[in-house]
Amino acid sequence: MWLSYGSSLSLSRLLNSSTNCSLYRSYCQVPYLLPHSSSLHPVQKILLNKTMNVVISSLISQNSPAKVLDLNYENYRGFSSVTYDNPDSDAEVEPDDDSAEIENVSVKSRADSKEVDRVCKVIDELFALDRNMEAVLDESGINLSHDLVLDVLERFRHARKPAFRFFCWAGEKAGFAHDSRTCNSMMNILGRTRQFETMVSMLEEMAEKKLLTMETFKIAMNAFAAAKERKKAIAVLELMKKYKYKAGVDTINCLLDNLGRAKLGKEAQVLFEKLKDRFTPNLMTYTVLLNGWCKVKNLMEAGRVWNDMIDKGFKPDIVVHNIMVEGLLKSKKMSDTIKLFELMKAKGPSPNVRSYTIMIGFFCKQRKMKEAVEYLDEMLESGYSPDAAVYTSLITGFGNQRRMDMVYELLKEMREKGCPPDGRTYTALIKLMTSQRMADDAVRIYKKMVQSGIKPTIHTYNMLMKSFFQTRNYEMGCAVWNEMIKNGCCPDDNSYTVFIRGLISQGRPGEACKYLEEMMEKGMKVPQLDYKKFAADFSRAGKSDILEELAQKMKFSGKFEVSNVFARWAGKQR
């Protein structure tokens, strides 16, 4: 049913035509709800477009300028303002929930933002041109402070080489010495880019200067675990012992959790069995072990941990129950999930907002919106108010069914209930528009997001950029890149991959080559591309010298197969 936009009915009444449609859940499988047909009648298409416009206008103030991004395309190579990253992937443009790094504690910087901009500009321009960056920094009269160093490292967080050169330069300046915060920030960058040898050397140097903190060891453990280097992650415990740091229950829980997040549940369990006589496990220990098994969908082992936890006298709390609910859903054990949920309601702990968010989010992903709204009704009856996460799940679910009337109603309800869209809501709306190749509308939502004071993530820019390149709007794709740079959001591996692919698809291999070289110069991971097509374009243009140079650079970066492709095509031009 297409609803009038001014409707004041609640979401539940909008979806349910009768009051007697509650879902019987005791021990039965939830009935499958057929999704709406993806094929639309011509009249429905017109209504969809009208509804889409209402959704957009509901987010955007009338005095907003129509032109959002600067279309004056320039070859920006730098980034000189604060970065906004989201730890939360489709490999190309979506963040990965399991790859979050240990972040520095968020403290408002006291550094002069203009001074930080000036330093970043010098680093970026001179590093890219391979000039003496350090000499120019020496002559720039920079008043070094720990906050300034932290801000600069944050802005170059995805560009290891310039970040490390700046860090080393700062450490050698008279009157300045790195502290634990700046060292840990650099450790984070090295760990994320898997420069483990340098990272461990820095840890040892920090020990000599008495700068080690527990955060240092957590960063190292997290980096090794994220890279699935189980033995090295465990070796960090020995390093702690060497430097007189006690690996208590909290530290071991942190390591077990990192292994579990890296989908190394088995390794986490082996480590627990090895260490359990050296520390006293607590409820959190069993919680992270359970989470690790649920992430790899091994419910048999998860059940064993659950039983072991109870045998040891621990009572599973709501966090443990929610992990199990999510694990059962991921393993497609719907009837078991419902049994557990009913048991929680009957015997406790009672489902909380997170519990309902998990259930609603799952059904929305499955496009079973009737069931999702049933759980929303139950949530309301339990006295809980939906938060932005619940609304975002519902918006995504209805949007994927092209029910933009419901998307509008949800946005309206969020405003009325004092629950404004947050960053994830805006990101979901932008993704919804880009998935339907409505890039212009996605940009308008991006503009509203910025006006609302919400900082876009790197994921936001990557989605927008990819959407424009998919619709062959080369100018706007480049404009998004420029907007990202202008706002100081440091491009990551995915950004470069999307941008380089976009340039190649537009028949601009020369520009693509420039950014490919830039990635390698900055120590970033070389993207997966169709290098045969890439090399063929250069070969046809008679640019064998560029191919030979690229072949050497790829060889030095360890991409031997790609190097051979470039060398072979270069040889054809001789």
Coordinates of C-alpha atoms in Angstrom, one line a residue:
M1 CA 0.0 0.0 0.0
W2 CA 1.3 3.4 -0.9
L3 CA 0.6 5.7 2.0
S4 CA 0.0 9.4 2.1
Y5 CA 3.1 11.2 3.3
G6 CA 1.3 13.2 6.0
S7 CA 0.1 10.1 7.8
S8 CA 0.5 10.3 11.6
L9 CA -0.1 6.6 12.2
S10 CA 2.5 4.7 14.2
L11 CA 4.8 2.3 12.4
S12 CA 3.1 -0.7 13.7
R13 CA -0.4 0.4 12.5
L14 CA 1.1 1.3 9.1
L15 CA 2.3 -2.2 8.6
N16 CA -0.5 -4.2 10.2
S17 CA -4.0 -4.2 8.9
S18 CA -5.4 -5.9 11.9
T19 CA -4.7 -6.0 15.6
N20 CA -4.7 -9.7 15.7
C21 CA -1.4 -10.4 13.8
S22 CA 1.0 -11.0 16.7
L23 CA 3.5 -13.7 15.9
Y24 CA 3.3 -17.0 17.8
R25 CA 6.9 -17.7 18.8
S26 CA 7.0 -20.3 21.6
Y27 CA 8.7 -23.3 19.9
C28 CA 7.9 -22.8 16.3
Q29 CA 9.8 -21.6 13.2
V30 CA 9.0 -18.0 12.3
P31 CA 6.8 -18.2 9.1
Y32 CA 8.7 -17.0 6.0
L33 CA 7.4 -13.7 4.7
L34 CA 7.7 -13.3 0.9
P35 CA 9.6 -10.1 0.0
H36 CA 7.9 -7.6 -2.3
S37 CA 8.4 -8.2 -5.9
S38 CA 11.4 -6.3 -7.4
S39 CA 9.5 -5.6 -10.5
L40 CA 7.3 -2.5 -10.3
H41 CA 4.3 -1.4 -12.3
P42 CA 5.0 1.9 -14.2
V43 CA 2.7 3.8 -11.9
Q44 CA 4.5 2.4 -8.9
K45 CA 7.8 3.6 -10.3
I46 CA 6.4 7.1 -10.6
L47 CA 5.2 6.9 -7.0
L48 CA 8.6 5.5 -5.9
N49 CA 10.4 8.5 -7.4
K50 CA 8.0 10.9 -5.7
T51 CA 8.5 9.2 -2.4
M52 CA 12.2 9.3 -2.8
N53 CA 12.1 13.0 -3.3
V54 CA 10.0 13.3 -0.1
V55 CA 12.6 11.3 1.8
I56 CA 15.4 13.5 0.5
S57 CA 13.5 16.7 1.3
S58 CA 12.7 15.5 4.8
L59 CA 16.5 15.4 5.4
I60 CA 17.5 18.5 3.6
S61 CA 16.7 22.1 4.6
Q62 CA 15.2 24.1 1.8
N63 CA 18.0 26.7 1.8
S64 CA 20.6 24.1 1.2
P65 CA 22.6 24.8 -2.0
A66 CA 22.0 22.4 -4.8
K67 CA 25.7 22.2 -5.6
V68 CA 27.4 20.2 -2.9
L69 CA 30.8 19.1 -4.2
D70 CA 33.4 21.3 -5.9
L71 CA 33.6 20.2 -9.5
N72 CA 36.8 22.1 -10.2
Y73 CA 38.9 18.9 -10.5
E74 CA 42.5 19.4 -9.4
N75 CA 45.1 16.7 -8.8
Y76 CA 45.0 16.9 -5.1
R77 CA 47.7 14.6 -3.6
G78 CA 47.6 15.7 0.0
F79 CA 45.4 15.5 3.0
S80 CA 45.6 18.1 5.7
S81 CA 42.8 18.0 8.2
V82 CA 41.4 15.7 10.8
T83 CA 40.5 12.1 9.7
Y84 CA 37.3 10.5 10.5
D85 CA 37.4 6.7 10.4
N86 CA 34.9 4.2 11.3
P87 CA 36.1 0.9 12.9
D88 CA 33.2 -0.8 11.8
S89 CA 33.1 -4.7 4.8
D90 CA 32.6 -5.5 1.6
A91 CA 36.3 -5.6 0.8
E92 CA 36.2 -2.5 -1.3
V93 CA 34.1 0.1 0.4
E94 CA 32.7 -1.2 3.7
P95 CA 34.4 -1.2 7.0
D96 CA 35.1 -4.5 8.8
D97 CA 33.7 -5.0 12.2
D98 CA 36.5 -7.4 13.1
S99 CA 39.4 -5.2 12.1
A100 CA 39.1 -2.4 14.6
E101 CA 42.3 -1.3 16.1
I102 CA 43.1 0.0 19.6
E103 CA 42.4 3.7 19.4
N104 CA 44.0 6.4 21.4
V105 CA 41.8 7.8 24.1
S106 CA 39.7 10.6 22.5
V107 CA 41.0 13.8 24.1
K108 CA 40.4 17.2 22.6
S109 CA 43.6 18.4 21.0
R110 CA 45.2 21.6 22.1
A111 CA 47.3 21.9 19.0
D112 CA 46.7 24.9 16.6
S113 CA 44.7 23.4 13.7
K114 CA 46.3 25.9 11.2
E115 CA 49.8 24.8 12.4
V116 CA 48.8 21.2 11.9
D117 CA 47.5 22.0 8.4
R118 CA 50.8 23.7 7.6
V119 CA 52.9 20.8 8.8
C120 CA 50.8 18.3 6.9
K121 CA 51.0 20.3 3.7
V122 CA 54.8 20.3 3.9
I123 CA 55.0 16.6 4.6
D124 CA 52.6 15.6 1.9
E125 CA 53.9 17.8 -0.9
L126 CA 57.6 17.1 -0.3
F127 CA 57.2 13.4 0.4
A128 CA 55.3 12.9 -2.8
L129 CA 58.0 14.8 -4.7
D130 CA 60.8 12.9 -3.0
R131 CA 62.5 16.0 -1.8
N132 CA 64.2 16.6 1.5
M133 CA 61.1 16.8 3.7
E134 CA 63.1 16.9 6.9
A135 CA 65.2 19.9 5.8
V136 CA 62.2 22.0 5.0
L137 CA 60.5 21.0 8.3
D138 CA 63.7 22.1 10.0
E139 CA 63.4 25.6 8.4
S140 CA 59.6 25.9 9.0
G141 CA 59.9 27.1 12.6
I142 CA 57.5 24.5 13.9
N143 CA 56.6 24.7 17.6
L144 CA 56.5 21.0 18.3
S145 CA 54.1 19.6 20.9
H146 CA 52.8 16.2 21.7
D147 CA 49.3 17.2 20.6
L148 CA 50.6 18.5 17.3
V149 CA 52.5 15.2 16.6
L150 CA 49.4 13.2 17.5
D151 CA 47.2 15.2 15.1
V152 CA 49.7 14.9 12.3
L153 CA 50.0 11.1 12.8
E154 CA 46.3 10.8 12.9
R155 CA 46.0 12.5 9.6
F156 CA 48.5 10.2 8.0
R157 CA 47.2 7.1 9.7
H158 CA 46.9 5.2 6.4
A159 CA 50.2 6.4 4.9
R160 CA 52.9 4.6 6.9
K161 CA 56.0 6.0 5.3
P162 CA 55.4 9.7 5.6
A163 CA 54.0 9.2 9.1
F164 CA 57.1 7.3 10.2
R165 CA 59.5 9.8 8.6
F166 CA 57.7 12.7 10.4
F167 CA 57.7 10.7 13.7
C168 CA 61.5 10.1 13.4
W169 CA 62.2 13.7 12.5
A170 CA 60.2 14.9 15.5
G171 CA 62.1 12.6 17.8
E172 CA 65.4 14.0 16.8
K173 CA 64.4 17.7 17.4
A174 CA 66.2 19.4 20.2
G175 CA 63.8 20.2 23.1
F176 CA 61.3 17.6 22.1
A177 CA 60.9 14.0 23.2
H178 CA 58.2 11.5 22.3
D179 CA 55.9 10.4 25.1
S180 CA 53.9 7.2 25.5
R181 CA 50.9 8.7 23.6
T182 CA 52.9 9.6 20.5
C183 CA 54.8 6.3 20.5
N184 CA 51.6 4.3 20.9
S185 CA 50.0 6.3 18.0
M186 CA 52.9 5.3 15.8
M187 CA 52.7 1.7 17.0
N188 CA 49.1 1.7 15.9
I189 CA 50.0 2.8 12.4
L190 CA 52.8 0.2 12.2
G191 CA 50.6 -2.6 13.5
R192 CA 47.8 -1.8 11.1
T193 CA 50.2 -1.9 8.1
R194 CA 51.8 -5.1 9.5
Q195 CA 55.3 -3.6 9.9
F196 CA 55.8 -6.0 12.8
E197 CA 59.6 -5.9 13.0
T198 CA 59.6 -2.1 13.2
M199 CA 56.7 -2.2 15.7
V200 CA 58.6 -4.6 18.0
S201 CA 61.8 -2.5 17.7
M202 CA 59.8 0.5 18.8
L203 CA 58.3 -1.4 21.7
E204 CA 61.9 -2.3 22.9
E205 CA 63.0 1.3 22.4
M206 CA 60.0 2.5 24.5
A207 CA 61.1 0.1 27.2
E208 CA 64.6 1.6 27.3
K209 CA 63.1 5.1 27.6
K210 CA 60.5 3.9 30.2
L211 CA 57.6 4.8 28.0
L212 CA 55.8 1.4 28.0
T213 CA 52.2 1.3 29.1
M214 CA 49.6 -1.4 29.1
E215 CA 48.2 0.2 26.0
T216 CA 51.4 -0.5 24.2
F217 CA 51.1 -4.2 24.7
K218 CA 47.4 -4.2 23.8
I219 CA 48.2 -2.5 20.5
A220 CA 50.8 -5.1 19.8
M221 CA 48.5 -8.0 20.7
N222 CA 45.7 -6.6 18.6
A223 CA 47.9 -6.1 15.6
F224 CA 49.2 -9.7 15.7
A225 CA 45.8 -11.1 16.3
A226 CA 44.2 -9.1 13.4
A227 CA 46.9 -10.5 11.1
K228 CA 46.1 -14.0 12.4
E229 CA 49.6 -14.3 13.9
R230 CA 48.6 -16.3 16.9
K231 CA 52.1 -17.3 18.1
K232 CA 53.3 -13.7 17.9
A233 CA 50.2 -12.4 19.7
I234 CA 50.9 -14.9 22.5
A235 CA 54.6 -13.9 22.6
V236 CA 53.5 -10.5 23.7
L237 CA 52.7 -12.0 27.0
E238 CA 56.3 -13.1 27.3
L239 CA 57.4 -9.6 26.4
M240 CA 55.2 -8.2 29.2
K241 CA 56.9 -10.6 31.6
K242 CA 60.3 -9.5 30.4
Y243 CA 59.5 -5.9 31.1
K244 CA 58.0 -6.6 34.5
Y245 CA 54.4 -6.1 33.5
K246 CA 52.0 -8.6 35.0
A247 CA 49.6 -10.3 32.6
G248 CA 46.5 -10.3 34.8
V249 CA 43.1 -11.5 33.9
D250 CA 42.2 -8.3 32.1
T251 CA 45.2 -8.5 29.8
I252 CA 44.6 -12.2 29.0
N253 CA 41.0 -11.5 28.3
C254 CA 42.1 -8.7 25.9
L255 CA 44.3 -11.2 24.0
L256 CA 41.6 -13.9 23.9
D257 CA 39.1 -11.3 22.7
N258 CA 41.5 -10.1 19.9
L259 CA 42.0 -13.7 18.8
G260 CA 38.3 -14.3 18.8
R261 CA 37.6 -11.1 16.8
A262 CA 40.2 -12.3 14.2
K263 CA 38.1 -15.5 13.9
L264 CA 40.7 -17.5 15.7
G265 CA 38.3 -19.0 18.2
K266 CA 40.2 -22.3 18.3
E267 CA 43.5 -20.6 19.0
A268 CA 41.9 -18.6 21.8
Q269 CA 40.6 -21.7 23.4
V270 CA 44.0 -23.5 23.2
L271 CA 45.6 -20.4 24.8
F272 CA 43.0 -20.4 27.5
E273 CA 43.6 -24.1 28.3
K274 CA 47.3 -23.4 28.4
L275 CA 47.1 -20.4 30.7
K276 CA 44.1 -21.2 32.9
D277 CA 46.3 -22.5 35.8
R278 CA 48.3 -19.1 35.8
F279 CA 45.3 -16.8 36.3
T280 CA 41.8 -16.9 37.6
P281 CA 39.2 -16.7 34.8
N282 CA 36.2 -14.5 35.3
L283 CA 32.8 -14.1 33.6
M284 CA 34.4 -11.9 30.9
T285 CA 36.9 -14.7 30.1
Y286 CA 34.1 -17.1 29.2
T287 CA 32.2 -14.3 27.4
V288 CA 35.1 -13.6 25.0
L289 CA 35.7 -17.3 24.4
L290 CA 32.0 -17.8 23.6
N291 CA 32.1 -14.8 21.3
G292 CA 35.1 -16.3 19.5
W293 CA 33.3 -19.6 18.8
C294 CA 30.1 -17.8 17.7
K295 CA 32.0 -15.7 15.2
V296 CA 33.2 -18.9 13.4
K297 CA 29.7 -20.4 13.8
N298 CA 30.9 -23.3 15.9
L299 CA 27.9 -23.7 18.1
M300 CA 29.0 -27.0 19.5
E301 CA 32.1 -25.5 21.1
A302 CA 30.1 -22.4 22.1
G303 CA 27.7 -24.6 23.9
R304 CA 30.6 -26.4 25.6
V305 CA 32.0 -23.0 26.8
W306 CA 28.5 -22.1 28.0
N307 CA 28.2 -25.3 30.1
D308 CA 31.8 -24.9 31.4
M309 CA 30.9 -21.4 32.5
I310 CA 27.9 -22.6 34.5
D311 CA 29.9 -25.5 36.0
K312 CA 32.5 -23.0 37.3
G313 CA 29.7 -21.1 39.1
F314 CA 29.2 -18.2 36.7
K315 CA 25.7 -17.1 35.8
P316 CA 25.4 -16.0 32.1
D317 CA 24.4 -12.3 32.0
I318 CA 22.5 -10.4 29.3
V319 CA 25.8 -9.8 27.4
V320 CA 26.4 -13.6 27.2
H321 CA 22.8 -14.3 26.2
N322 CA 23.0 -11.6 23.4
I323 CA 26.2 -13.1 22.1
M324 CA 24.5 -16.5 21.9
V325 CA 21.4 -15.1 20.2
E326 CA 23.5 -13.4 17.6
G327 CA 25.6 -16.6 17.1
L328 CA 22.5 -18.7 16.6
L329 CA 21.1 -16.3 14.1
K330 CA 24.4 -16.2 12.2
S331 CA 24.3 -20.0 12.1
K332 CA 20.7 -19.9 10.7
K333 CA 19.3 -21.7 13.8
M334 CA 16.1 -19.7 13.8
S335 CA 14.0 -22.1 15.9
D336 CA 16.8 -22.3 18.5
T337 CA 17.1 -18.6 18.6
I338 CA 13.4 -18.1 19.3
K339 CA 13.5 -20.8 22.0
L340 CA 16.4 -18.9 23.7
F341 CA 14.7 -15.6 23.4
E342 CA 11.5 -17.0 24.9
L343 CA 13.5 -18.5 27.7
M344 CA 15.1 -15.2 28.4
K345 CA 11.7 -13.6 28.7
A346 CA 10.4 -16.4 31.0
K347 CA 13.4 -16.9 33.3
G348 CA 15.8 -14.0 32.7
P349 CA 17.8 -12.2 32.1
S350 CA 15.1 -10.2 30.3
P351 CA 15.9 -9.1 26.7
N352 CA 17.2 -5.5 26.6
V353 CA 17.5 -2.9 23.8
R354 CA 20.5 -4.7 22.4
S355 CA 18.6 -8.0 22.3
Y356 CA 15.8 -6.5 20.3
T357 CA 18.2 -4.7 18.1
I358 CA 19.9 -8.0 17.2
M359 CA 16.6 -9.6 16.3
I360 CA 15.2 -6.7 14.4
G361 CA 18.5 -6.2 12.5
F362 CA 18.6 -9.8 11.5
F363 CA 15.1 -9.9 10.1
C364 CA 15.7 -6.6 8.2
K365 CA 18.7 -8.1 6.6
Q366 CA 16.6 -11.1 5.6
R367 CA 14.0 -8.6 4.2
K368 CA 11.4 -10.2 6.6
M369 CA 9.9 -6.9 7.6
K370 CA 6.7 -8.2 9.1
E371 CA 8.8 -10.2 11.7
A372 CA 11.1 -7.2 12.3
V373 CA 8.1 -5.0 13.1
E374 CA 6.7 -7.7 15.4
Y375 CA 9.8 -7.6 17.5
L376 CA 9.7 -3.8 17.4
D377 CA 6.1 -4.0 18.8
E378 CA 7.3 -6.3 21.5
M379 CA 10.2 -4.1 22.3
L380 CA 7.8 -1.1 22.8
E381 CA 5.5 -3.2 25.0
S382 CA 8.5 -4.1 27.2
G383 CA 9.0 -0.4 27.9
Y384 CA 12.0 0.1 25.7
S385 CA 12.3 3.0 23.1
P386 CA 14.0 2.3 19.8
D387 CA 17.3 4.0 19.4
A388 CA 19.0 5.1 16.2
A389 CA 20.5 1.6 15.6
V390 CA 17.0 0.1 15.5
Y391 CA 15.6 2.8 13.2
T392 CA 18.7 2.4 10.9
S393 CA 18.0 -1.4 10.6
L394 CA 14.4 -0.7 9.7
I395 CA 15.3 2.0 7.2
T396 CA 17.7 -0.4 5.6
G397 CA 15.2 -3.2 5.4
F398 CA 12.4 -1.1 4.0
G399 CA 14.7 0.7 1.6
N400 CA 16.0 -2.6 0.2
Q401 CA 12.4 -3.5 -0.5
R402 CA 11.9 -0.1 -2.2
R403 CA 9.4 0.8 0.4
M404 CA 10.5 4.5 0.5
D405 CA 7.1 5.5 2.0
M406 CA 8.1 3.5 5.1
V407 CA 11.6 5.0 5.1
Y408 CA 10.0 8.5 5.2
E409 CA 7.7 7.5 8.0
L410 CA 10.7 6.2 10.0
L411 CA 12.7 9.4 9.5
K412 CA 9.7 11.4 10.5
E413 CA 9.2 9.3 13.7
M414 CA 12.8 9.7 14.6
R415 CA 12.5 13.5 14.6
E416 CA 9.2 13.4 16.5
K417 CA 10.6 11.1 19.2
G418 CA 13.8 13.1 19.7
C419 CA 16.1 10.5 18.2
P420 CA 17.8 12.2 15.3
P421 CA 19.7 10.2 12.6
D422 CA 23.2 9.4 13.6
G423 CA 26.3 8.7 11.5
R424 CA 25.2 5.1 10.8
T425 CA 21.7 6.2 9.8
Y426 CA 23.1 8.7 7.3
T427 CA 25.6 6.1 6.0
A428 CA 22.7 3.6 5.5
L429 CA 20.7 6.2 3.6
I430 CA 23.7 7.0 1.4
K431 CA 24.3 3.3 0.8
L432 CA 20.7 2.9 -0.1
M433 CA 20.9 5.7 -2.7
T434 CA 24.2 4.5 -4.1
S435 CA 23.0 0.9 -4.4
Q436 CA 20.1 2.2 -6.6
R437 CA 22.6 4.3 -8.5
M438 CA 21.0 7.6 -7.3
A439 CA 24.4 9.2 -6.7
D440 CA 23.0 12.8 -6.8
D441 CA 20.5 12.1 -4.0
A442 CA 23.3 10.4 -2.0
V443 CA 25.3 13.6 -2.2
R444 CA 22.4 15.6 -1.0
I445 CA 22.1 13.3 2.0
Y446 CA 25.9 13.6 2.6
K447 CA 25.5 17.4 2.6
K448 CA 22.7 17.2 5.3
M449 CA 25.0 14.8 7.2
V450 CA 27.7 17.4 7.3
Q451 CA 25.3 20.2 8.2
S452 CA 24.0 18.2 11.1
G453 CA 27.5 18.2 12.5
I454 CA 28.2 14.5 11.8
K455 CA 31.6 13.8 10.4
P456 CA 31.6 11.5 7.4
T457 CA 33.8 8.4 7.6
I458 CA 36.2 7.1 5.0
H459 CA 33.5 4.6 4.2
T460 CA 31.0 7.4 3.3
Y461 CA 33.4 8.9 0.7
N462 CA 34.3 5.5 -0.7
M463 CA 30.6 4.7 -1.3
L464 CA 29.9 8.0 -3.0
M465 CA 33.0 7.8 -5.2
K466 CA 32.3 4.3 -6.3
S467 CA 28.7 5.2 -7.1
F468 CA 29.7 8.1 -9.4
F469 CA 32.2 6.0 -11.2
Q470 CA 29.6 3.2 -11.7
T471 CA 27.3 5.7 -13.3
R472 CA 30.2 7.0 -15.5
N473 CA 30.2 10.4 -13.9
Y474 CA 33.9 10.9 -13.9
E475 CA 33.8 14.6 -12.8
M476 CA 31.8 13.9 -9.7
G477 CA 33.8 10.8 -8.8
C478 CA 36.9 13.0 -8.8
A479 CA 35.0 15.7 -6.9
V480 CA 34.3 13.3 -4.1
W481 CA 38.0 12.4 -4.0
N482 CA 38.8 16.1 -3.7
E483 CA 36.1 16.7 -1.1
M484 CA 37.6 13.9 1.0
I485 CA 41.1 15.4 0.7
K486 CA 39.9 18.9 1.4
N487 CA 38.1 17.7 4.6
G488 CA 41.3 16.0 5.7
C489 CA 40.0 12.4 5.5
C490 CA 43.1 10.4 4.8
P491 CA 42.5 8.0 1.9
D492 CA 42.9 4.3 2.8
D493 CA 43.6 1.3 0.6
N494 CA 40.0 1.0 -0.4
S495 CA 39.8 4.7 -1.4
Y496 CA 42.7 4.4 -3.7
T497 CA 41.4 1.1 -5.1
V498 CA 38.0 2.7 -6.0
F499 CA 39.6 5.8 -7.4
I500 CA 42.2 4.0 -9.5
R501 CA 39.6 1.6 -10.9
G502 CA 37.4 4.6 -11.7
L503 CA 40.3 6.3 -13.6
I504 CA 41.0 3.1 -15.5
S505 CA 37.4 2.6 -16.4
Q506 CA 37.3 6.1 -17.8
G507 CA 40.3 5.4 -20.0
R508 CA 42.8 7.4 -18.0
P509 CA 45.6 4.9 -17.2
G510 CA 48.2 7.8 -16.9
E511 CA 46.4 9.3 -13.9
A512 CA 45.7 5.9 -12.5
C513 CA 49.4 5.1 -12.7
K514 CA 50.2 8.3 -10.8
Y515 CA 48.0 7.3 -7.9
L516 CA 49.2 3.7 -8.0
E517 CA 52.8 5.0 -7.6
E518 CA 51.6 7.3 -4.8
M519 CA 50.2 4.3 -2.9
M520 CA 53.5 2.4 -3.1
E521 CA 55.5 5.6 -2.1
K522 CA 53.4 5.8 1.0
G523 CA 53.9 2.2 1.9
M524 CA 50.3 1.2 1.3
K525 CA 49.0 -2.1 0.1
V526 CA 48.9 -2.4 -3.7
P527 CA 45.3 -2.9 -4.8
Q528 CA 43.9 -5.8 -6.8
L529 CA 43.3 -4.6 -10.3
D530 CA 43.1 -5.9 -13.8
Y531 CA 46.8 -5.3 -14.4
K532 CA 46.8 -7.0 -17.8
K533 CA 44.3 -4.4 -19.1
F534 CA 46.2 -1.7 -17.3
A535 CA 49.5 -2.7 -19.0
A536 CA 47.9 -3.2 -22.4
D537 CA 46.6 0.4 -22.3
F538 CA 50.2 1.7 -21.6
S539 CA 51.6 -0.6 -24.2
R540 CA 49.3 0.7 -26.9
A541 CA 50.2 4.3 -25.9
G542 CA 53.9 3.4 -26.4
K543 CA 54.9 4.1 -22.8
S544 CA 57.2 1.1 -22.2
D545 CA 59.5 3.2 -20.0
I546 CA 56.6 3.7 -17.5
L547 CA 55.8 0.0 -17.6
E548 CA 59.5 -0.9 -16.9
E549 CA 59.5 1.5 -13.9
L550 CA 56.3 0.1 -12.6
A551 CA 57.6 -3.5 -13.0
Q552 CA 60.6 -2.6 -10.8
K553 CA 58.5 -0.9 -8.1
M554 CA 56.1 -3.9 -8.0
K555 CA 59.0 -6.2 -7.7
F556 CA 60.4 -4.3 -4.7
S557 CA 56.9 -4.3 -3.1
G558 CA 56.7 -8.1 -3.4
K559 CA 54.1 -8.1 -6.2
F560 CA 56.2 -10.4 -8.4
E561 CA 53.3 -11.7 -10.5
V562 CA 52.2 -8.1 -11.3
S563 CA 55.8 -7.1 -12.0
N564 CA 56.1 -9.9 -14.6
V565 CA 53.0 -8.7 -16.3
F566 CA 54.3 -5.1 -16.6
A567 CA 57.8 -6.4 -17.7
R568 CA 56.2 -8.6 -20.4
W569 CA 54.2 -5.8 -21.9
A570 CA 57.2 -3.5 -21.7
G571 CA 59.2 -6.0 -23.7
K572 CA 56.7 -6.1 -26.5
Q573 CA 57.4 -2.4 -27.1
R574 CA 61.2 -2.9 -27.7

